[in-house]
Amino acid sequence: MKALRILPFLLPIGSLPALPLPEARVVTTDYHGVKVDDPYRYFEEKDNPEVAAWARALTEKSLAALSQVPERTKIMKIIEEADAVQGDRVGWTAQPRPGEYFFLMRRQGEQVEQLFHQKPGGKPELVLDPRKIVDGKGSPVTIKHYSISPDVKHLAVAITSGGGEDADLYVVSLADGKVAEGPFSRARWGPAEWLPDSSGFLHTRLQDLGPDADPLQKFQKSRVYHHRLGTPEKDDRAVFGFGTEDGTGVKPADIVSLSPMGDSGWVLSSNGTGVSSDDIHHIARLDEVLAGTAKWRKICDRSHLVGSMGGGAVELHGDHLYILSRKDAPNGRVLRMSLDDLDFAKAETIYTAPRGSIQGIKVAQEGLYVRYLDGGPSRLVRLRWGELDKPETITMPGDGRISLHGNIGAYPDLAGIGVSFSSWTGPTRLMRVPADGTVAEPLDLPQQVEPPISKELVSRETTMPGHDGVAIPVSIIHRKDLPKDGKRPVLLGAYGAYGISIEPGFRPSDAAIYDMGGIRVVAHVRGGGELGDEWRLAGFQKTKPNTWKDVISVAEGLVREGYTTPARICIQGGSAGGITVGRVMTEKPEAVGAVLCGVGCMDAIRMENSPNGIPNLAEFGSVKTKEGFESLLEMSAYAHVKPGVKYPPILLYHGANDTRVELWQSLKMTARLISAQGPDAPVLLRVDYHLGHGSGSSRKQENEQQADLLAFFFSRCR
């Protein structure tokens, strides 16, 4: 066993004890005639005590090293001051009646979000503290999703702990705040959909796997159940999903849901993949669904490319459906289809985006709202009923992200629409667009306060040429008075998967980047959705290399334009973005000076050997086919680590309770990088044993993690 010493040239670690290097135990697998060596396959054994002890010891050593970075104390102070200035933070919001709101809010001084209620003209009143229901045993307890019954008497709320996403659902009486029913287990997907008469709700549940079941089946065969208030759980009946013989062709991997469409008497079904915007939708009468006699009518199948990225994809107004589709329109188009003739070929196109890509639609009393991306920022237009050919542009406070999903939203029977607005330079604002106007106005809800640094910042949207000449959208944010001296530390973020876009946003830790002379850059690389479906497919499976090549091109462009040097660029990516940053560092390590990789997919070849890997086959492919294997091999940073190569310093961070990307993905990459470079390998590991994929963290967890990441960044890139 070799001794491991961590970054003596980078981070002062004093007399910390050396750690043993994990033993390589090579497993060789033949994939379609190609032999692939995997020296740390045994790291995939979740209960392996040797691996667990190694990960804990390396985490402790890494945290000790990061705590000694001189800049960390200053970084944490800036973060905490910006956090304190911003005050209360409002999240997911519902409006059951005009001017009346329920919302998640993390109050200043509180560690987690709680649920509040605010009546018209009133002040926020606490409805539910999730810690009163679930004992997290030292881990943060958080609300994953919730919904309010139409009569505003009950709350259906899913609660989880430790950053996990496998929640339990409870029914809470709003009169006294007490649990009336539950818990209902396996409530990962949500929120629950209340019936219009408030008699009960429809909710999606994962299948009930026994202790000896195959863990790869965890996310397979989900179903929608009907629960009637006041009846025992055992009487709940599956009304949609795998095995219900409903005639809709649900596959085992489909994520299913049912949504009553207001008071129309119709219910919309969805068979989604969870990783792509090509859902299958049917419609049926709600009373027949509840009675078990549903006559489902197909609206669209996967070939019609119907789906959204934040907002609705199928909405109902009167006797017409409004549908967001990318079929024959890579940037998206909004279709109008009569309920009397559900023939997709006969649907009328009523709106196409002038540029960018349509992300979501919402129906309000006065019209249809359409959100589309314009490179990085988003735009909002309104199509009034009776004047669908005259789109009205909604004026926002500036360029930024307009969110229709989980933030106030629109309701068919209410006028206007509520949105949240985020920018690169300041915190989220809660806005409302009045039905009789086109200028968004602040909502009478708790609003975050802009920190002083915001007034000192400037953001710029530009493009840089890719390796093949394609223009890559780039967002650059920094202080107005920052010298363009070619010596700036740059934190370069990228993602590039699922058609997901990195949209404008600001968090307290950003204040530390700018206060300490850094630049934040976002590369809107191929594989994302910033420029529509063609942009996504240009970084998808076989074309995936464009994703990390775009990051390399942007890094080189920043140097060429005089912002920085390669050694001062730190790239950052998480989850599927781990593929992106991992392959940048293994393909062209000299292009950057450091790497931050969170909950990253590092060994794409082995991804489908995890429960959430199966649903992701549609996005990344499978090793079971030759073409799929070749694509996954190219994506796997782990497979491209070569002995003797000097890779840029890297900090890998991961939540131990992650159910999307297994912890072993980061552990295997950590071990292989150390093995390839020797005992002085510049590799740090940070495992949070009370966190999952990223959501559900406490204020303390969030701030501590960001301080560590920025301490690493500035220690490497100044």
XYZ file of C-alpha atoms in Angstrom:
718
model
C 0.000 0.000 0.000
C 1.377 3.412 -0.976
C 1.268 6.429 1.328
C -0.826 9.354 0.120
C 0.071 12.976 0.809
C -2.394 15.591 -0.395
C -1.230 18.768 -2.141
C 1.687 19.842 0.045
C 2.522 22.400 -2.639
C -1.029 23.707 -2.816
C -2.738 23.653 0.546
C -0.986 23.898 3.909
C -1.833 20.664 5.718
C 0.610 20.727 8.601
C 1.357 17.358 10.113
C -1.788 15.554 9.001
C -1.335 11.774 8.849
C -0.739 10.077 5.523
C -3.479 7.924 4.013
C -3.137 4.565 2.285
C -3.762 4.503 -1.443
C -6.612 2.102 -2.245
C -5.534 -1.127 -3.850
C -6.231 -1.576 -7.553
C -8.143 -4.798 -8.299
C -8.535 -4.817 -12.035
C -11.679 -6.202 -13.614
C -11.481 -6.464 -17.404
C -14.695 -6.441 -19.421
C -15.057 -7.121 -23.124
C -17.504 -4.708 -24.741
C -18.118 -5.585 -28.373
C -14.516 -6.668 -28.838
C -12.976 -3.815 -26.826
C -11.380 -4.766 -23.503
C -11.802 -2.145 -20.779
C -9.869 -2.330 -17.505
C -11.619 -1.161 -14.360
C -9.213 -1.121 -11.389
C -11.765 0.104 -8.847
C -14.896 -1.851 -9.734
C -15.122 -2.999 -6.131
C -15.812 0.619 -5.103
C -19.322 0.069 -6.464
C -20.093 -2.220 -3.519
C -22.148 0.072 -1.307
C -21.502 -1.828 1.902
C -17.771 -2.349 1.403
C -16.299 -1.207 4.757
C -12.815 -0.783 3.300
C -14.030 1.714 0.716
C -16.256 3.515 3.215
C -13.363 3.961 5.660
C -11.065 5.214 2.900
C -13.640 7.772 1.713
C -14.238 9.094 5.235
C -10.532 9.385 5.971
C -9.803 11.162 2.702
C -12.761 13.514 3.257
C -11.500 14.418 6.724
C -8.020 15.087 5.390
C -9.388 17.176 2.507
C -11.609 19.243 4.799
C -8.681 19.835 7.134
C -6.583 21.024 4.211
C -9.299 23.328 2.915
C -9.817 24.817 6.374
C -6.193 25.981 6.321
C -6.494 27.940 3.094
C -5.863 31.553 4.213
C -8.651 32.888 1.999
C -11.337 30.623 3.421
C -12.100 32.730 6.487
C -12.580 35.799 4.318
C -14.686 33.843 1.825
C -16.999 32.530 4.537
C -17.422 36.007 6.001
C -18.431 37.438 2.616
C -20.890 34.591 2.020
C -22.504 34.927 5.443
C -22.776 38.704 5.123
C -24.398 38.458 1.683
C -26.718 35.740 2.988
C -27.721 37.884 5.967
C -28.331 40.968 3.819
C -30.592 39.059 1.421
C -32.824 37.999 4.312
C -35.797 35.659 3.921
C -35.805 33.500 0.804
C -39.123 32.435 -0.725
C -39.259 29.286 -2.862
C -42.065 27.143 -4.296
C -45.286 29.189 -4.183
C -48.955 28.336 -4.699
C -51.928 30.687 -5.077
C -55.174 28.808 -4.316
C -57.251 32.006 -4.311
C -56.669 35.535 -5.666
C -54.015 37.287 -3.599
C -53.679 34.375 -1.162
C -50.390 32.477 -1.125
C -48.754 29.437 0.381
C -44.993 29.303 0.005
C -41.819 27.678 1.203
C -39.553 30.172 2.908
C -36.177 29.881 4.592
C -36.204 32.700 7.083
C -33.058 34.520 8.049
C -31.519 32.532 10.893
C -33.372 29.312 9.983
C -31.542 26.329 8.532
C -34.321 24.874 6.333
C -37.424 25.947 4.463
C -40.783 25.982 6.233
C -44.276 26.372 4.777
C -46.029 29.724 5.238
C -49.458 31.142 4.446
C -50.186 34.770 3.603
C -53.713 36.142 3.141
C -54.423 39.248 1.031
C -52.897 42.260 2.764
C -51.586 40.082 5.579
C -48.233 38.852 6.823
C -46.646 35.396 6.487
C -47.898 32.902 9.063
C -46.119 29.616 9.741
C -48.127 26.592 8.601
C -45.661 23.744 8.860
C -42.169 23.086 10.126
C -41.163 19.709 8.632
C -38.937 19.026 11.644
C -42.082 18.736 13.787
C -43.139 15.719 11.732
C -39.879 13.930 10.860
C -36.831 13.436 13.073
C -33.797 13.789 10.834
C -31.476 12.359 13.500
C -28.902 15.051 12.846
C -29.642 15.489 9.128
C -31.662 18.397 7.694
C -35.385 17.716 7.233
C -36.928 19.359 4.190
C -40.157 19.643 2.233
C -39.696 18.041 -1.176
C -43.058 19.045 -2.658
C -46.539 20.036 -1.523
C -50.014 20.913 -2.792
C -53.052 22.638 -1.269
C -56.570 21.229 -1.610
C -58.959 23.465 -3.617
C -61.109 24.081 -0.510
C -57.917 25.158 1.328
C -58.551 22.709 4.167
C -55.766 20.191 3.645
C -52.132 20.050 2.620
C -50.454 17.083 0.936
C -46.762 17.401 1.748
C -43.774 15.164 0.991
C -40.950 15.300 3.537
C -37.451 13.877 3.336
C -34.226 14.067 5.330
C -30.504 13.974 4.702
C -30.822 15.442 1.220
C -32.508 12.278 -0.027
C -35.281 12.372 -2.590
C -37.278 9.323 -1.503
C -39.939 11.161 0.467
C -42.942 10.191 2.578
C -46.251 11.941 1.872
C -48.433 13.290 4.686
C -51.901 14.856 4.749
C -51.981 17.806 7.149
C -55.054 19.662 8.363
C -54.633 23.379 7.714
C -56.995 24.181 10.589
C -54.635 22.911 13.277
C -51.420 21.929 11.480
C -51.688 18.315 12.611
C -51.037 15.220 10.512
C -54.384 13.774 9.485
C -53.177 10.863 7.338
C -49.971 9.167 6.272
C -47.170 8.666 5.829
C -47.500 7.273 2.312
C -44.087 5.928 1.361
C -42.281 6.012 -1.994
C -43.547 9.529 -2.849
C -40.489 10.593 -4.834
C -42.433 12.211 -7.667
C -44.922 14.957 -7.058
C -46.674 17.007 -5.999
C -49.929 15.192 -5.291
C -52.770 16.314 -7.564
C -55.935 17.189 -5.630
C -59.317 16.387 -7.126
C -61.466 19.460 -7.889
C -63.925 18.589 -5.085
C -61.078 18.180 -2.535
C -62.284 14.657 -1.703
C -58.844 13.193 -2.270
C -55.886 13.257 -4.599
C -53.921 11.401 -7.245
C -50.268 10.697 -6.495
C -47.422 8.804 -8.121
C -45.646 6.092 -6.151
C -42.614 3.985 -6.908
C -43.133 0.249 -6.760
C -42.789 -1.474 -3.391
C -39.551 -3.465 -3.581
C -38.819 -6.125 -1.021
C -35.464 -6.380 0.771
C -34.198 -9.021 -1.657
C -35.343 -7.248 -4.829
C -32.995 -6.123 -7.585
C -32.026 -2.506 -6.708
C -31.879 -1.660 -10.421
C -35.683 -1.978 -10.434
C -36.174 0.909 -8.005
C -37.423 3.464 -10.542
C -39.322 0.987 -12.712
C -43.075 0.323 -12.882
C -44.379 3.424 -11.107
C -48.127 3.923 -10.749
C -50.634 6.668 -9.962
C -52.928 5.919 -7.026
C -56.243 7.481 -6.052
C -56.480 8.254 -2.349
C -59.806 9.346 -0.864
C -59.569 11.308 2.374
C -60.697 9.381 5.399
C -60.045 5.943 3.893
C -57.155 3.591 4.753
C -54.140 3.383 2.469
C -54.885 -0.265 1.693
C -58.040 0.849 -0.132
C -56.099 3.118 -2.508
C -56.372 1.924 -6.095
C -53.871 2.227 -8.932
C -55.693 4.105 -11.707
C -52.818 4.646 -14.121
C -49.360 3.284 -14.780
C -47.576 0.018 -15.370
C -49.782 -3.036 -15.095
C -53.102 -1.184 -14.855
C -54.116 -2.341 -18.347
C -55.324 1.118 -19.255
C -54.415 0.775 -22.936
C -51.931 3.643 -23.001
C -48.840 1.493 -23.503
C -46.985 2.411 -20.312
C -43.469 0.933 -20.285
C -41.638 -0.183 -17.121
C -39.230 2.767 -17.252
C -41.946 5.415 -17.750
C -42.484 8.007 -15.028
C -46.263 8.401 -14.908
C -48.570 11.105 -13.604
C -52.190 12.247 -13.761
C -53.294 15.889 -13.562
C -56.936 17.055 -13.348
C -57.306 19.990 -15.746
C -59.018 22.495 -13.472
C -62.795 22.111 -13.209
C -63.117 20.908 -16.816
C -63.821 17.300 -15.877
C -60.818 16.159 -17.933
C -57.633 14.596 -16.614
C -54.285 14.581 -18.422
C -51.977 11.570 -18.269
C -48.232 11.697 -18.845
C -45.723 8.958 -19.572
C -42.339 10.625 -19.268
C -38.755 9.449 -19.320
C -37.588 12.027 -16.810
C -34.617 12.862 -19.037
C -36.137 14.171 -22.267
C -38.979 16.355 -23.518
C -40.832 13.760 -25.539
C -43.682 12.723 -23.272
C -46.712 10.647 -24.204
C -50.015 12.295 -23.263
C -53.594 11.055 -23.171
C -56.810 12.640 -21.959
C -59.890 11.092 -20.353
C -62.897 12.047 -18.252
C -61.933 12.271 -14.597
C -65.023 10.510 -13.261
C -64.344 7.549 -15.563
C -60.709 7.370 -14.441
C -61.782 7.227 -10.793
C -64.405 4.608 -11.623
C -61.904 2.447 -13.485
C -63.685 2.840 -16.822
C -61.396 5.425 -18.477
C -61.521 5.735 -22.252
C -58.115 7.258 -22.893
C -57.698 9.365 -26.036
C -54.159 9.913 -27.317
C -52.917 13.477 -27.725
C -49.319 12.731 -28.697
C -46.630 10.067 -28.608
C -42.861 10.373 -28.304
C -42.416 11.106 -32.005
C -44.319 14.377 -31.552
C -41.611 15.734 -29.205
C -43.976 17.289 -26.691
C -42.523 18.509 -23.406
C -41.280 21.499 -21.448
C -38.317 22.675 -19.403
C -40.112 24.624 -16.687
C -43.790 25.329 -17.340
C -46.583 23.349 -18.963
C -46.484 21.423 -22.217
C -50.200 20.595 -22.594
C -52.754 23.155 -21.389
C -56.543 23.360 -21.735
C -58.729 26.379 -22.422
C -62.354 25.943 -23.378
C -62.625 23.163 -25.930
C -59.036 23.418 -27.184
C -55.696 22.038 -26.071
C -52.529 24.133 -26.355
C -49.415 22.026 -26.894
C -45.687 22.768 -26.873
C -43.971 20.616 -29.515
C -40.586 20.482 -31.206
C -41.682 18.241 -34.063
C -40.654 19.915 -37.331
C -39.663 22.927 -35.203
C -36.346 22.477 -33.332
C -36.882 25.758 -31.466
C -40.405 24.771 -30.481
C -43.886 25.839 -31.528
C -47.252 26.163 -29.782
C -50.099 24.184 -31.334
C -53.860 24.476 -30.946
C -55.884 21.258 -31.093
C -59.647 20.759 -30.802
C -60.898 18.315 -28.159
C -63.364 17.102 -30.771
C -60.585 16.004 -33.127
C -57.377 14.885 -31.398
C -55.438 14.524 -34.616
C -51.908 15.874 -34.213
C -51.569 16.326 -37.970
C -54.493 18.764 -37.931
C -53.190 20.893 -35.045
C -52.823 24.582 -35.854
C -49.544 26.385 -35.167
C -50.291 29.609 -33.291
C -46.818 30.678 -32.156
C -43.159 30.034 -32.917
C -40.247 31.601 -31.072
C -38.517 34.435 -32.958
C -35.218 32.879 -31.792
C -33.885 30.597 -29.062
C -36.253 27.878 -27.837
C -39.672 27.748 -26.215
C -39.423 26.330 -22.697
C -42.966 26.294 -21.328
C -46.563 27.522 -21.626
C -49.214 28.439 -19.050
C -52.928 29.227 -19.355
C -54.417 32.171 -17.457
C -57.876 33.707 -17.511
C -56.926 36.304 -20.121
C -54.592 34.320 -22.358
C -51.723 31.944 -22.915
C -48.247 32.819 -21.632
C -45.193 31.506 -23.482
C -41.650 31.480 -22.082
C -38.727 31.135 -24.454
C -34.958 31.236 -24.126
C -32.948 33.847 -25.959
C -29.468 32.326 -25.610
C -28.905 32.698 -21.860
C -31.765 34.983 -20.671
C -35.444 34.173 -21.182
C -38.415 36.150 -22.506
C -42.144 36.056 -21.834
C -44.993 36.776 -24.249
C -48.763 36.690 -23.845
C -51.261 35.536 -26.458
C -54.687 36.910 -25.536
C -57.741 34.768 -26.183
C -59.322 35.984 -29.383
C -56.060 37.641 -30.453
C -53.643 34.731 -30.575
C -51.926 36.218 -33.614
C -50.875 39.362 -31.687
C -48.231 38.345 -29.132
C -47.561 40.888 -26.388
C -44.013 41.117 -25.042
C -43.841 41.295 -21.252
C -41.324 43.781 -19.823
C -39.173 42.445 -16.973
C -36.673 44.347 -14.768
C -33.859 43.359 -17.138
C -32.242 40.356 -18.771
C -32.537 37.234 -16.670
C -34.400 34.041 -15.962
C -38.196 34.079 -15.930
C -39.561 31.024 -14.140
C -43.131 29.759 -14.545
C -42.580 26.518 -12.662
C -43.066 26.314 -8.895
C -43.183 30.072 -8.452
C -46.718 31.411 -8.278
C -47.588 30.437 -11.850
C -50.848 30.879 -13.746
C -54.315 29.473 -13.132
C -57.109 29.083 -15.719
C -59.632 30.890 -13.518
C -57.335 33.682 -12.257
C -56.233 36.824 -14.081
C -52.541 37.548 -14.602
C -49.525 35.372 -13.962
C -46.944 35.183 -11.215
C -43.300 34.568 -12.050
C -39.921 34.666 -10.410
C -37.165 36.702 -12.014
C -33.463 35.984 -11.501
C -30.414 37.735 -12.898
C -26.677 37.112 -12.903
C -26.119 40.087 -10.605
C -28.828 39.963 -7.925
C -31.186 37.669 -5.989
C -34.534 36.343 -7.204
C -37.492 38.711 -7.289
C -41.136 37.627 -7.149
C -43.191 39.396 -9.804
C -46.711 39.505 -11.182
C -47.851 40.383 -14.677
C -51.304 42.017 -14.487
C -53.914 40.922 -16.994
C -54.380 44.505 -18.189
C -50.697 45.394 -18.521
C -47.411 44.224 -19.993
C -44.983 45.330 -17.259
C -44.132 42.917 -14.443
C -44.646 44.336 -10.940
C -43.240 43.220 -7.563
C -45.494 40.881 -5.604
C -46.545 41.632 -2.039
C -44.524 38.722 -0.674
C -41.239 38.662 1.259
C -38.551 39.729 -1.197
C -34.818 39.141 -0.945
C -32.684 42.242 -0.492
C -29.981 42.991 -3.035
C -26.488 42.835 -1.486
C -24.193 45.864 -1.978
C -22.003 43.965 -4.471
C -24.900 43.779 -6.957
C -24.605 47.464 -7.826
C -20.935 46.934 -8.669
C -21.515 44.132 -11.177
C -21.949 43.914 -14.916
C -23.007 40.959 -17.037
C -22.332 40.445 -20.727
C -23.843 38.006 -23.228
C -21.480 37.138 -26.060
C -20.357 34.224 -28.223
C -17.046 32.490 -28.811
C -16.101 30.196 -31.700
C -16.052 26.471 -31.052
C -13.519 23.980 -32.386
C -15.601 23.653 -35.551
C -16.454 27.332 -35.916
C -19.882 27.111 -34.282
C -20.714 30.159 -32.110
C -21.057 29.179 -28.432
C -23.186 31.493 -26.245
C -21.228 32.712 -23.220
C -22.259 34.738 -20.158
C -19.527 36.763 -18.401
C -20.106 38.428 -15.012
C -17.661 40.531 -12.986
C -17.175 43.827 -11.161
C -17.486 46.940 -13.296
C -14.087 48.188 -12.139
C -12.268 44.897 -12.668
C -9.076 45.373 -14.687
C -8.847 43.319 -17.851
C -5.227 42.510 -17.116
C -5.090 38.890 -18.227
C -4.606 37.717 -14.647
C -8.152 37.238 -13.384
C -9.249 34.026 -11.595
C -12.120 32.623 -13.669
C -14.774 30.167 -12.478
C -16.087 28.643 -15.714
C -19.326 26.669 -15.360
C -20.925 24.339 -17.906
C -23.458 21.505 -18.078
C -24.584 20.288 -21.509
C -27.180 17.513 -21.171
C -30.919 16.744 -21.354
C -31.600 20.009 -23.177
C -31.255 21.760 -19.797
C -29.980 25.321 -19.852
C -27.913 27.181 -17.265
C -30.017 30.279 -16.787
C -29.203 33.488 -14.881
C -29.075 33.209 -11.102
C -27.271 34.685 -8.113
C -26.436 33.196 -4.727
C -24.584 34.553 -1.676
C -21.398 32.690 -2.581
C -21.236 34.654 -5.855
C -20.503 37.758 -3.780
C -17.226 36.162 -2.687
C -16.196 35.454 -6.292
C -16.619 39.085 -7.277
C -15.392 40.694 -4.043
C -12.120 38.794 -4.361
C -11.511 39.845 -7.956
C -12.830 36.792 -9.744
C -14.916 36.407 -12.879
C -17.851 34.059 -13.264
C -18.365 32.640 -16.747
C -21.050 30.275 -18.026
C -20.488 28.388 -21.278
C -23.847 27.440 -22.808
C -22.434 24.366 -24.499
C -24.002 21.936 -26.919
C -26.161 19.306 -25.266
C -28.079 22.049 -23.449
C -31.291 23.676 -24.620
C -30.297 27.313 -25.014
C -30.664 27.272 -28.791
C -33.307 24.598 -29.268
C -33.365 20.937 -30.121
C -30.633 21.078 -32.741
C -28.306 22.510 -30.085
C -29.206 19.697 -27.714
C -28.701 16.974 -30.317
C -25.323 18.440 -31.268
C -24.067 17.277 -27.841
C -25.999 14.035 -27.513
C -24.616 10.489 -27.401
C -22.429 10.167 -30.522
C -21.969 13.957 -30.764
C -21.322 14.343 -27.025
C -17.651 15.329 -27.511
C -18.851 18.733 -28.734
C -19.949 19.413 -25.153
C -16.488 19.315 -23.588
C -14.773 20.643 -26.699
C -17.004 23.722 -26.375
C -15.721 24.266 -22.829
C -12.129 24.018 -24.034
C -12.912 26.523 -26.794
C -14.445 28.969 -24.321
C -11.467 28.613 -21.963
C -9.149 29.399 -24.868
C -11.374 32.283 -25.902
C -11.163 33.837 -22.429
C -7.382 33.712 -22.657
C -7.407 35.102 -26.187
C -9.637 38.009 -25.149
C -7.287 38.983 -22.337
C -9.300 37.988 -19.294
C -6.994 35.355 -17.843
C -4.456 32.554 -18.354
C -5.124 28.795 -18.515
C -3.672 28.302 -15.017
C -6.217 30.749 -13.598
C -9.289 29.011 -15.041
C -11.230 26.619 -12.810
C -13.978 24.685 -14.579
C -17.034 23.569 -12.615
C -19.745 21.063 -13.458
C -22.097 18.757 -11.623
C -24.164 15.627 -12.213
C -24.210 15.116 -16.016
C -21.888 18.133 -16.077
C -19.336 15.793 -14.525
C -18.993 14.208 -17.943
C -18.251 17.654 -19.337
C -15.577 18.814 -16.894
C -14.137 15.322 -16.469
C -13.486 15.012 -20.167
C -12.055 18.525 -20.406
C -9.409 17.619 -17.829
C -8.638 14.234 -19.395
C -8.640 15.430 -23.019
C -6.739 18.692 -22.638
C -5.469 19.057 -19.057
C -3.287 22.029 -19.933
C -6.343 24.087 -20.934
C -7.377 24.793 -17.321
C -5.797 25.271 -13.921
C -8.284 23.474 -11.668
C -11.519 21.456 -11.637
C -14.559 21.436 -9.350
C -16.802 18.435 -9.914
C -19.968 17.879 -7.881
C -22.068 14.689 -7.788
C -20.499 13.974 -11.148
C -21.018 11.117 -13.574
C -17.387 10.125 -14.042
C -17.667 6.532 -15.290
C -20.384 6.672 -17.923
C -19.727 3.069 -18.964
C -21.001 1.780 -15.609
C -23.852 4.252 -15.212
C -26.591 1.810 -16.157
C -25.444 -0.470 -13.339
C -27.204 1.829 -10.876
C -30.957 2.338 -10.232
C -31.119 5.767 -11.860
C -28.902 4.662 -14.725
C -31.785 2.782 -16.337
C -34.008 5.881 -16.791
C -30.980 7.673 -18.258
C -30.508 5.235 -21.126
C -32.582 7.521 -23.344
C -30.106 10.348 -22.785
C -26.736 8.594 -22.823
C -27.251 5.198 -24.469
C -26.401 1.670 -23.355
C -23.283 -0.489 -23.454
C -25.510 -3.277 -24.767
C -25.183 -1.818 -28.258
C -21.865 -1.235 -30.022
C -22.731 2.344 -30.904
C -23.952 3.025 -27.370
C -20.792 1.612 -25.834
C -18.559 3.657 -28.117
C -20.387 6.836 -27.105
C -20.257 5.984 -23.390
C -16.577 5.087 -23.569
C -15.867 8.477 -25.089
C -17.895 10.145 -22.299
C -16.168 8.306 -19.449
C -13.534 10.530 -17.826
C -12.635 7.596 -15.567
C -11.745 5.440 -18.582
C -9.517 8.198 -20.005
C -7.282 8.691 -16.958
C -3.732 7.754 -18.010
C -0.779 6.989 -15.701
C 1.980 9.587 -15.674
C -0.151 12.470 -16.979
C -0.205 15.629 -14.863
C -3.856 16.541 -14.453
C -5.099 19.854 -13.050
C -5.926 19.837 -9.324
C -9.475 18.673 -8.681
C -11.956 18.737 -5.813
C -14.685 16.127 -6.144
C -17.683 16.691 -3.869
C -20.672 14.419 -3.389
C -23.611 13.709 -1.064
C -23.578 10.215 0.435
C -27.382 9.962 0.092
C -27.415 10.705 -3.638
C -29.900 8.496 -5.517
C -29.356 10.094 -8.927
C -25.595 9.742 -9.313
C -24.160 7.095 -7.008
C -21.360 8.143 -4.659
C -19.067 5.513 -6.151
C -18.851 7.579 -9.329
C -16.801 10.220 -7.488
C -14.921 7.679 -5.377
C -13.722 5.663 -8.381
C -12.524 8.794 -10.176
C -10.722 10.009 -7.054
C -8.891 6.714 -6.609
C -7.873 6.454 -10.251
C -6.557 10.021 -10.425
C -4.436 9.449 -7.324
C -3.167 6.124 -8.642
C -2.246 7.644 -12.010
C -0.319 10.599 -10.559
C 1.255 9.218 -7.413
C 1.161 10.065 -3.719
C 1.348 13.825 -4.277
C -1.636 13.843 -6.632
C -3.545 17.161 -6.413
C -6.852 15.447 -5.635
C -9.320 16.328 -2.879
C -12.537 14.559 -1.926
C -15.441 16.078 0.012
C -18.285 13.728 0.962
C -21.237 15.175 2.904
C -22.864 12.321 4.795
C -26.053 14.331 5.422
C -26.709 15.350 1.825
C -27.861 13.823 -1.461
C -27.741 15.109 -5.024
C -27.790 18.739 -3.927
C -31.323 19.704 -2.921
C -32.449 19.622 0.688
C -29.320 21.118 2.227
C -29.431 23.329 5.277
C -28.192 26.922 5.244
C -25.066 25.845 7.136
C -24.380 22.959 4.739
C -24.825 25.194 1.710
C -22.570 27.980 2.985
C -19.873 25.626 4.270
C -19.722 23.760 0.980
C -19.521 26.944 -1.068
C -16.758 28.292 1.173
C -14.758 25.097 0.629
C -15.256 25.180 -3.134
C -14.202 28.807 -3.412
C -11.256 28.270 -1.071
C -10.056 25.584 -3.457
C -10.722 27.832 -6.472
C -8.832 30.852 -5.179
C -5.968 28.797 -3.748
C -5.354 27.339 -7.222
C -6.231 30.164 -9.584
C -4.942 33.422 -8.081
